[in-house]
PDB file of C-alpha atoms in Angstrom:
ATOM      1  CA  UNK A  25      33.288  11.562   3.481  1.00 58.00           C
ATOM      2  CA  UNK A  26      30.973  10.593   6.438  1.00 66.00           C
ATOM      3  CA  UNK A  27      28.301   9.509   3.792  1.00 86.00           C
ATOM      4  CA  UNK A  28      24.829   9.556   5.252  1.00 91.00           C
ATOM      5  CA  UNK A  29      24.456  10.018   9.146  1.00 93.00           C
ATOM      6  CA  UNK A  30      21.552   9.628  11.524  1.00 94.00           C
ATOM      7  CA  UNK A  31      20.316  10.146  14.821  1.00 96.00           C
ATOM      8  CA  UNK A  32      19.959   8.939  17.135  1.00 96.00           C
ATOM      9  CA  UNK A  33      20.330   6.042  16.199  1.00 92.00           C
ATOM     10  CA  UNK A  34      17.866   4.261  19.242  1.00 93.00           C
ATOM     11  CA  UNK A  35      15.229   5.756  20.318  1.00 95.00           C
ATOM     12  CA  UNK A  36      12.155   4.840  23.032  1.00 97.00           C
ATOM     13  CA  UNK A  37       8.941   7.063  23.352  1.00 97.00           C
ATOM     14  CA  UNK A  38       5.707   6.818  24.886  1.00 97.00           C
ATOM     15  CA  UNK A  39       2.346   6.722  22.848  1.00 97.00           C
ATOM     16  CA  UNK A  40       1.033  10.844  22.227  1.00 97.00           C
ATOM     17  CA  UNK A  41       4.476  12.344  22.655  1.00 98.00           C
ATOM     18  CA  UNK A  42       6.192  13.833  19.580  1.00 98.00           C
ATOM     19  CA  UNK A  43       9.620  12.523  17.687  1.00 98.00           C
ATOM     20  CA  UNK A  44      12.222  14.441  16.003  1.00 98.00           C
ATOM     21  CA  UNK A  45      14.457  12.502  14.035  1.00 98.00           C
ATOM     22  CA  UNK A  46      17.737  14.228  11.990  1.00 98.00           C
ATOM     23  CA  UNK A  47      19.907  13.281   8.682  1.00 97.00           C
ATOM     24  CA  UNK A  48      22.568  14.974   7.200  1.00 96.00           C
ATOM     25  CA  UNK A  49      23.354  13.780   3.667  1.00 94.00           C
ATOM     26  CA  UNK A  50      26.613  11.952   1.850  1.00 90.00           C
ATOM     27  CA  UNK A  51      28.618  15.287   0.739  1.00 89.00           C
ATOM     28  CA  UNK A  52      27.265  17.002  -2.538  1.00 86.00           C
ATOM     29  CA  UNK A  53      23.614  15.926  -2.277  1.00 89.00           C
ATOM     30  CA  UNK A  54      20.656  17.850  -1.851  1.00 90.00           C
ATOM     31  CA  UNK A  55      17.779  15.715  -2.155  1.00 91.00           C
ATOM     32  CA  UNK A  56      16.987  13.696   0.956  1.00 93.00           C
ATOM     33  CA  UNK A  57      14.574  10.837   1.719  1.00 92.00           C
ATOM     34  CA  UNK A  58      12.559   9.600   4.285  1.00 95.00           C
ATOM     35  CA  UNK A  59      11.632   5.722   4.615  1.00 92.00           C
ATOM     36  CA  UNK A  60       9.754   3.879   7.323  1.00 93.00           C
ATOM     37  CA  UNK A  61      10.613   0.039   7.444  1.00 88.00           C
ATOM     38  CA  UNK A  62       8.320  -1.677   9.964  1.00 86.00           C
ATOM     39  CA  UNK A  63       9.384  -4.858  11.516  1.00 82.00           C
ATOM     40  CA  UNK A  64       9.998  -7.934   8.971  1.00 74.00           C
ATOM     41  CA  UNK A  65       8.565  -5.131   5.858  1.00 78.00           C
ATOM     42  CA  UNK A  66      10.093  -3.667   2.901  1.00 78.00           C
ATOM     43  CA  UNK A  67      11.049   0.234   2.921  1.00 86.00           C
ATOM     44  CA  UNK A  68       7.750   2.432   2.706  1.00 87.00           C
ATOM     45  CA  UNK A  69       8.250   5.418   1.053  1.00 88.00           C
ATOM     46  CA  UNK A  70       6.956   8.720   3.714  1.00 94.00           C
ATOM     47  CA  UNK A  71       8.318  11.481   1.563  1.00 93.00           C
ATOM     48  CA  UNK A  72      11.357  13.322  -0.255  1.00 91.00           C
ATOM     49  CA  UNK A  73      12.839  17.367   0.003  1.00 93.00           C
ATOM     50  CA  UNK A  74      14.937  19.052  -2.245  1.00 91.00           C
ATOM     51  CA  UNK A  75      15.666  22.454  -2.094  1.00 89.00           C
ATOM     52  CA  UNK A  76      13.901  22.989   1.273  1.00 92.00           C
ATOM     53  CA  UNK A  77      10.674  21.956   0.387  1.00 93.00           C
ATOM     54  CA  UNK A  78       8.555  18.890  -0.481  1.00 92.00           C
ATOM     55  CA  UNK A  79       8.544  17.074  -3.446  1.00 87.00           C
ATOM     56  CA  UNK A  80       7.041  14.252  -3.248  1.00 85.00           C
ATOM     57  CA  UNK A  81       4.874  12.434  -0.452  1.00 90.00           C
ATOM     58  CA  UNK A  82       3.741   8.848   0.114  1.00 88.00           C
ATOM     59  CA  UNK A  83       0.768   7.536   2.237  1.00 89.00           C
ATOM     60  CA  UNK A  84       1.583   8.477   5.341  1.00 95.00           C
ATOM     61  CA  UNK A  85      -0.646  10.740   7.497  1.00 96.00           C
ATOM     62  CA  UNK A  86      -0.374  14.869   8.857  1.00 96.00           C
ATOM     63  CA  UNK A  87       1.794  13.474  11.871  1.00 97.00           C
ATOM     64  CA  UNK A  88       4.656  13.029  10.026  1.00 98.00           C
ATOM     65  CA  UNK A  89       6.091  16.077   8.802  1.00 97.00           C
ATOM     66  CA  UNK A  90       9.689  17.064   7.726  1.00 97.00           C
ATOM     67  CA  UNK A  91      11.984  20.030   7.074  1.00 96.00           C
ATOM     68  CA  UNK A  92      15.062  20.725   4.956  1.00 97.00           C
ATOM     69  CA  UNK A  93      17.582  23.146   6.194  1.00 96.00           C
ATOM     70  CA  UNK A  94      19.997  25.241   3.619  1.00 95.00           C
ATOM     71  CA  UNK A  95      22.778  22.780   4.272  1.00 94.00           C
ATOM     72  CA  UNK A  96      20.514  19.689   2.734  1.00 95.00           C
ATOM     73  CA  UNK A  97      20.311  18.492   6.350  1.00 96.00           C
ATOM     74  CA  UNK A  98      16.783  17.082   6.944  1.00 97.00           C
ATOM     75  CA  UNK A  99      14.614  16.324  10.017  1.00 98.00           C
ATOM     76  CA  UNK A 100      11.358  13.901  10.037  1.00 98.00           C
ATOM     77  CA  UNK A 101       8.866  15.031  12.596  1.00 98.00           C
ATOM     78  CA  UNK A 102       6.342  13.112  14.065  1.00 98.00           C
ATOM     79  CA  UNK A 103       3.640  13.590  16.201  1.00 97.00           C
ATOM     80  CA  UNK A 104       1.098  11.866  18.669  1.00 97.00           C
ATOM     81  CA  UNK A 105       3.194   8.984  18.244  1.00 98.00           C
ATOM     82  CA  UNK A 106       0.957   5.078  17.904  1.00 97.00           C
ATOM     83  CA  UNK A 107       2.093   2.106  18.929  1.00 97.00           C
ATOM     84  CA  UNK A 108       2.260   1.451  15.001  1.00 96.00           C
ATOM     85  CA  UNK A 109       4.705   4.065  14.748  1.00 97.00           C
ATOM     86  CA  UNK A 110       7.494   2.089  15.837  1.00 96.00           C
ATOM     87  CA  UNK A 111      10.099   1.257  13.242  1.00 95.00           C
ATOM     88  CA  UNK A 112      12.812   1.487  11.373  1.00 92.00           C
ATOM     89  CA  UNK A 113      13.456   4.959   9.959  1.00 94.00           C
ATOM     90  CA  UNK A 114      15.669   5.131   7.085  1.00 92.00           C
ATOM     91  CA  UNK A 115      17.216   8.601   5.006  1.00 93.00           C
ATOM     92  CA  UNK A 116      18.282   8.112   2.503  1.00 91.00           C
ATOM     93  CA  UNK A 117      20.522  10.925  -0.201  1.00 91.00           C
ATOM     94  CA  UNK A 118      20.960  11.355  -3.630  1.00 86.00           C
ATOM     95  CA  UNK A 119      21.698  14.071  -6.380  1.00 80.00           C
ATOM     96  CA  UNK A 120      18.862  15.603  -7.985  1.00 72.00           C
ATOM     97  CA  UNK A 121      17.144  13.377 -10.821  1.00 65.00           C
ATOM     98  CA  UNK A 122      14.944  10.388 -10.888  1.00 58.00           C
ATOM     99  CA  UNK A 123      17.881   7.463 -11.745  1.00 59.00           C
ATOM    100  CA  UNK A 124      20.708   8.705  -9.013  1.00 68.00           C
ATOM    101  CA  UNK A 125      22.162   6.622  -6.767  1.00 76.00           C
ATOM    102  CA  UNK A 126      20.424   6.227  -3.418  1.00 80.00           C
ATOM    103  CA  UNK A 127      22.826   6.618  -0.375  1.00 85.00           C
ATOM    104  CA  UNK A 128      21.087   5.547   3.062  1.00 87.00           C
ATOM    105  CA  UNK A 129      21.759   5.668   6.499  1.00 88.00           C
ATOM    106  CA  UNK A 130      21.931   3.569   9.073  1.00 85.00           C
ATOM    107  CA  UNK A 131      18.734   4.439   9.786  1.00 90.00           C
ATOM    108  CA  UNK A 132      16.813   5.080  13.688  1.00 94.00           C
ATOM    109  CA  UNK A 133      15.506   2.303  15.345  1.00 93.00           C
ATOM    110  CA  UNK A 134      12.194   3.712  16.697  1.00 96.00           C
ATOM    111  CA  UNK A 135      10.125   1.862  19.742  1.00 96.00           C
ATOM    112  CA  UNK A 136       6.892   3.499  21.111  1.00 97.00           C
ATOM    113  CA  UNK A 137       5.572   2.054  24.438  1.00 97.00           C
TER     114      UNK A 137
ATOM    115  CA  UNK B 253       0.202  -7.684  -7.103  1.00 62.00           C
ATOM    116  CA  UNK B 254       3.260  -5.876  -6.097  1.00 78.00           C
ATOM    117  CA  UNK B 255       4.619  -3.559  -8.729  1.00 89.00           C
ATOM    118  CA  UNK B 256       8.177  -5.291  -7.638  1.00 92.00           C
ATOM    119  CA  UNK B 257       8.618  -9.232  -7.302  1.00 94.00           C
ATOM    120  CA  UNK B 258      11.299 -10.864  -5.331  1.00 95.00           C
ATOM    121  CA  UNK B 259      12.359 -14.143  -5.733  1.00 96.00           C
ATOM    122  CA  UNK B 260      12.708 -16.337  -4.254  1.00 96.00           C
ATOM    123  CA  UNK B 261      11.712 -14.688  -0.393  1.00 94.00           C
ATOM    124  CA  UNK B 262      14.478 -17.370   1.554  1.00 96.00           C
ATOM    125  CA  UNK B 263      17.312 -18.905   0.387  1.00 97.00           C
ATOM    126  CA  UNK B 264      20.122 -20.653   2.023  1.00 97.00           C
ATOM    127  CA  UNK B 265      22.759 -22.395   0.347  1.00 97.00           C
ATOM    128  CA  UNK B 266      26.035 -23.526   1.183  1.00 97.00           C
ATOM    129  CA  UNK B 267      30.004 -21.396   1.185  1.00 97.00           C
ATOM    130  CA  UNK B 268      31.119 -21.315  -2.260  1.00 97.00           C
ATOM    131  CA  UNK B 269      27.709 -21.900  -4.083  1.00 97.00           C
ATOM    132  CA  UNK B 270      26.577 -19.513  -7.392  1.00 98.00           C
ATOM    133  CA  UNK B 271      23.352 -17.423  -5.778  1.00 98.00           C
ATOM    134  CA  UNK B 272      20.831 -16.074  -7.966  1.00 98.00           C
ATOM    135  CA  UNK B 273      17.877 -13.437  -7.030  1.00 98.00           C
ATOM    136  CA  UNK B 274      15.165 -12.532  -9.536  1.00 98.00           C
ATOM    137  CA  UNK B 275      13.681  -9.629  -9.478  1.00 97.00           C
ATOM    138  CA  UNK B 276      10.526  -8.733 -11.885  1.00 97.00           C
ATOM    139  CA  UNK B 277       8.612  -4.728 -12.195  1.00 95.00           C
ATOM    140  CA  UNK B 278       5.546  -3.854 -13.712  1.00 92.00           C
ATOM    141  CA  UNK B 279       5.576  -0.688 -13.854  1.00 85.00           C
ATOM    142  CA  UNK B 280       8.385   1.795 -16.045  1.00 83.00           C
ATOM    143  CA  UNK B 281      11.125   2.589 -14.357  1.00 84.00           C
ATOM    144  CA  UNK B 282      14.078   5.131 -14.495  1.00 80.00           C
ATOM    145  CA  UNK B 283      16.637   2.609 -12.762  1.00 87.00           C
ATOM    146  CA  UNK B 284      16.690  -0.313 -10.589  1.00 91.00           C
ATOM    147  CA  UNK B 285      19.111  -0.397  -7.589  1.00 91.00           C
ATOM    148  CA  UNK B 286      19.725  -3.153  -5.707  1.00 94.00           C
ATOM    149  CA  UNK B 287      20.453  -3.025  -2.247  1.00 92.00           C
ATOM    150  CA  UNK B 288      21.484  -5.191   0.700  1.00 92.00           C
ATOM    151  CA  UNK B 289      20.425  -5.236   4.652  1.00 88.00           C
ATOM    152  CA  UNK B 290      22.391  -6.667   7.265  1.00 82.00           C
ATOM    153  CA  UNK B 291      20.717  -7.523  10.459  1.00 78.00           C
ATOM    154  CA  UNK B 292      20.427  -3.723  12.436  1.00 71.00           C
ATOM    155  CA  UNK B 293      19.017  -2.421   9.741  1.00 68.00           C
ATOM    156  CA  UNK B 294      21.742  -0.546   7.445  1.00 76.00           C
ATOM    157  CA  UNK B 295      21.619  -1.009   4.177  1.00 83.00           C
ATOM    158  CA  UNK B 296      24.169  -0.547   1.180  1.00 85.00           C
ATOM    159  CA  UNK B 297      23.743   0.648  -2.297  1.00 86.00           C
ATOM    160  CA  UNK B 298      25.427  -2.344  -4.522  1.00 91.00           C
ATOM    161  CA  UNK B 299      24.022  -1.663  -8.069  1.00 90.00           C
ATOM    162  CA  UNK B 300      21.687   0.898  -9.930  1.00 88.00           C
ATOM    163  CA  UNK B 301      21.290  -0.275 -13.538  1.00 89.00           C
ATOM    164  CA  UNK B 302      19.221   1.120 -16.290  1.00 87.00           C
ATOM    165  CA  UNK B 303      20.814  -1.446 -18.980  1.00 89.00           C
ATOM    166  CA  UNK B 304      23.066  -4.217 -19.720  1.00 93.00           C
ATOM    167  CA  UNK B 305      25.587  -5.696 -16.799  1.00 95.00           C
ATOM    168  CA  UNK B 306      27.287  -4.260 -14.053  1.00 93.00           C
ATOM    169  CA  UNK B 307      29.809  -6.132 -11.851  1.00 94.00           C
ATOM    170  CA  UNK B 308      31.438  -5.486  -8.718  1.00 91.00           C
ATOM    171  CA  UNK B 309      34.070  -8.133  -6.566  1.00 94.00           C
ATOM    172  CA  UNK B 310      31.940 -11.097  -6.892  1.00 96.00           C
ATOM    173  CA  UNK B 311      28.740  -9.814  -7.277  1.00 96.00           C
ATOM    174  CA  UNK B 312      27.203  -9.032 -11.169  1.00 97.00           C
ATOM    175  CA  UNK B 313      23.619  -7.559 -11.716  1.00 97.00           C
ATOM    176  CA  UNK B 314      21.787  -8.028 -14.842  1.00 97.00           C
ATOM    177  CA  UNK B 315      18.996  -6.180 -15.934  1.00 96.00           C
ATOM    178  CA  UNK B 316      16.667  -6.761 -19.279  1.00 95.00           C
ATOM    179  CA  UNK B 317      14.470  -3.834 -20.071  1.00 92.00           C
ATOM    180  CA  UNK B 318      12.134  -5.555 -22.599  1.00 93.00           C
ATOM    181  CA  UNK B 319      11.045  -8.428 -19.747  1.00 95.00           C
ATOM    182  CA  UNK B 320      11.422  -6.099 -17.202  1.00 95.00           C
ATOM    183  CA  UNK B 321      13.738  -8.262 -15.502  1.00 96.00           C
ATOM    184  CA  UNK B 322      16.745  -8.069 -13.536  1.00 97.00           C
ATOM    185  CA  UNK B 323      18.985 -10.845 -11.053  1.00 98.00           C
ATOM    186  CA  UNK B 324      21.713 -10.260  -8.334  1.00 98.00           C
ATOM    187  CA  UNK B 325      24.370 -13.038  -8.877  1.00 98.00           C
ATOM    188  CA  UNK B 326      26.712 -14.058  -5.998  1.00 97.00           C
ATOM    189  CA  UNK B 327      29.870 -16.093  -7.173  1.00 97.00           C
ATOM    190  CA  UNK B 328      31.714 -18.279  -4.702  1.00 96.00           C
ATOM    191  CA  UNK B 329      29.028 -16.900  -2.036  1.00 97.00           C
ATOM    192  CA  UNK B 330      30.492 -16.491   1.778  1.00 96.00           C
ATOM    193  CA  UNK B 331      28.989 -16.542   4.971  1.00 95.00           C
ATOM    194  CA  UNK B 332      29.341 -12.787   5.007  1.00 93.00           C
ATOM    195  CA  UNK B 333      26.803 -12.535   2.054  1.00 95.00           C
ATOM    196  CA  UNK B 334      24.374 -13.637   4.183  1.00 95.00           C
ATOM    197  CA  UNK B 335      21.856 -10.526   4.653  1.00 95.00           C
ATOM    198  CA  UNK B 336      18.612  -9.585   2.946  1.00 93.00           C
ATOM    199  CA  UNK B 337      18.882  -8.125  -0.347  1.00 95.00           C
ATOM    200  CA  UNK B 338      16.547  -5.859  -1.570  1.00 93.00           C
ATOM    201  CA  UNK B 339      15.786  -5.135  -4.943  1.00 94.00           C
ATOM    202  CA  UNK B 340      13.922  -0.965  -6.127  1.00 91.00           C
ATOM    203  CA  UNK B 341      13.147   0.486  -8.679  1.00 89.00           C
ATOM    204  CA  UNK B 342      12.902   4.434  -9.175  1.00 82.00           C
ATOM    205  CA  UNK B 343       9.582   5.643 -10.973  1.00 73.00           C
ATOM    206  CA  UNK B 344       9.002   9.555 -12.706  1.00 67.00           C
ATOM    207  CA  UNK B 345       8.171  10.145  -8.716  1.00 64.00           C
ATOM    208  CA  UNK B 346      11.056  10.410  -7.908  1.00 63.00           C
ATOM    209  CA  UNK B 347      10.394   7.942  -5.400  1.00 71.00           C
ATOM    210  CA  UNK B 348      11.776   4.104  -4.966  1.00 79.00           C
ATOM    211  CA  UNK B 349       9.397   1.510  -4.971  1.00 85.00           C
ATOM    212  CA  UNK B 350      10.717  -1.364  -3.106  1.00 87.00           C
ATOM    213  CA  UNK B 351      11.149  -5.208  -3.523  1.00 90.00           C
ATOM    214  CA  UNK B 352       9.973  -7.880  -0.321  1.00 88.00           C
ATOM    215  CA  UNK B 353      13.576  -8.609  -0.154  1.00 92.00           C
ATOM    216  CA  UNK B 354      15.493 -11.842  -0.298  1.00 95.00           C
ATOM    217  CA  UNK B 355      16.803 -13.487   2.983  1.00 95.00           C
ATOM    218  CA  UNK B 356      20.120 -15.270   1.611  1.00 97.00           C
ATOM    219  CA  UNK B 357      21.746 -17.381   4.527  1.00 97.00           C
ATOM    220  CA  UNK B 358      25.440 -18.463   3.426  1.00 97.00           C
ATOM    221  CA  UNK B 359      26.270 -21.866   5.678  1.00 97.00           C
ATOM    222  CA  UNK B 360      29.991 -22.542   6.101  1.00 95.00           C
TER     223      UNK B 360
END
């Protein structure tokens, strides 16, 4: 069992372009979530899919944006990147249910310039 | 206030020392989980708890529902311990709401 894989795992872009950034979940889980840990910062929360949709958002704004494929495989999308974009970027997988276990990856190390 | 305290933020103690983090919620919670971060950024599920004691190797994780309450306990700590741990806790969101973290630093 790979468990949870990202990538890429480094990536540099320049302030206004657009990032795609791809997961694919431990084996068996269809929920996925999407975390954005700054510099020195705890985990925020940017938002969760199961079942190819949305289910729950945090405070993040319209530039990030996400999609679930039918094979639980999930991308985060973001556009017109800031200089405040750049971060950590953390999935994370679990089963269905508000107390499963949280599997994460080892996340994407995001710089914009 | 944060809806999850960490205590204490930095701690370094010395190889073969008994570590304890705190870690108090406000708000109600489905589980707690806590997690630890190596330098890079990964981080590893240890524990999710919703009662009582769980214990893995040398780590045991304690959680007390009334007090809202729960500690990470390191026995005969290493310098591989050292990493930040994290302490969450799941809500009815679905979501996990997130401790500061703890920097432990294990000295040989």
């Amino acid at each position: 069992d790979a468990g949870v894989t990202q990538s890429p795992t480094h990536l540099i872009k320049t302030r206004g372009q657009q990032v795609t950034l791809r997961c694919s979940p431990k084996s068996g889980h269809d929920t996925v979530s999407w975390y954005q840990q700054a510099l020195g910062q705890g985990p925020q929360f940017i938002f969760q899919y199961y079942e190819e949709e949305e289910r729950q958002r945090g405070n993040f704004p319209d530039r990030f944006s996400g999609h679930q494929f039918p094979n639980y495989s999930s991308e985060l999308n973001v556009n017109a990147l800031l200089l405040g974009d750049s971060a950590l970027y953390l999935c994370a997988s679990s089963l269905p249910g508000e107390s499963t276990e949280a599997f994460f990856g080892q996340g994407t190390r995001l710089t914009v310039v | 206030k944060n809806e999850v305290e960490q205590s204490p933020q930095n701690l370094t103690a010395q190889e073969g020392e008994f570590i304890t983090i705190n870690c108090s919620y406000s708000v109600g919670i489905s589980a707690l989980h806590w997690l630890q971060q190596h330098p890079g950024g990964g981080i590893v599920s240890l524990f999710m708890l919703s009662s009582g004691k769980k214990k893995h190797g040398r780590l045991i994780a304690t959680i007390n529902i009334q007090e809202k309450h729960s500690s990470l306990h390191i026995t005969a700590s290493h310098p591989r311990d050292s990493a930040v741990y994290i302490c969450a806790v799941s809500d009815s969101n679905y979501q996990l709401i997130w401790g500061a973290g703890t920097k432990l630093i294990i000295k040989p």
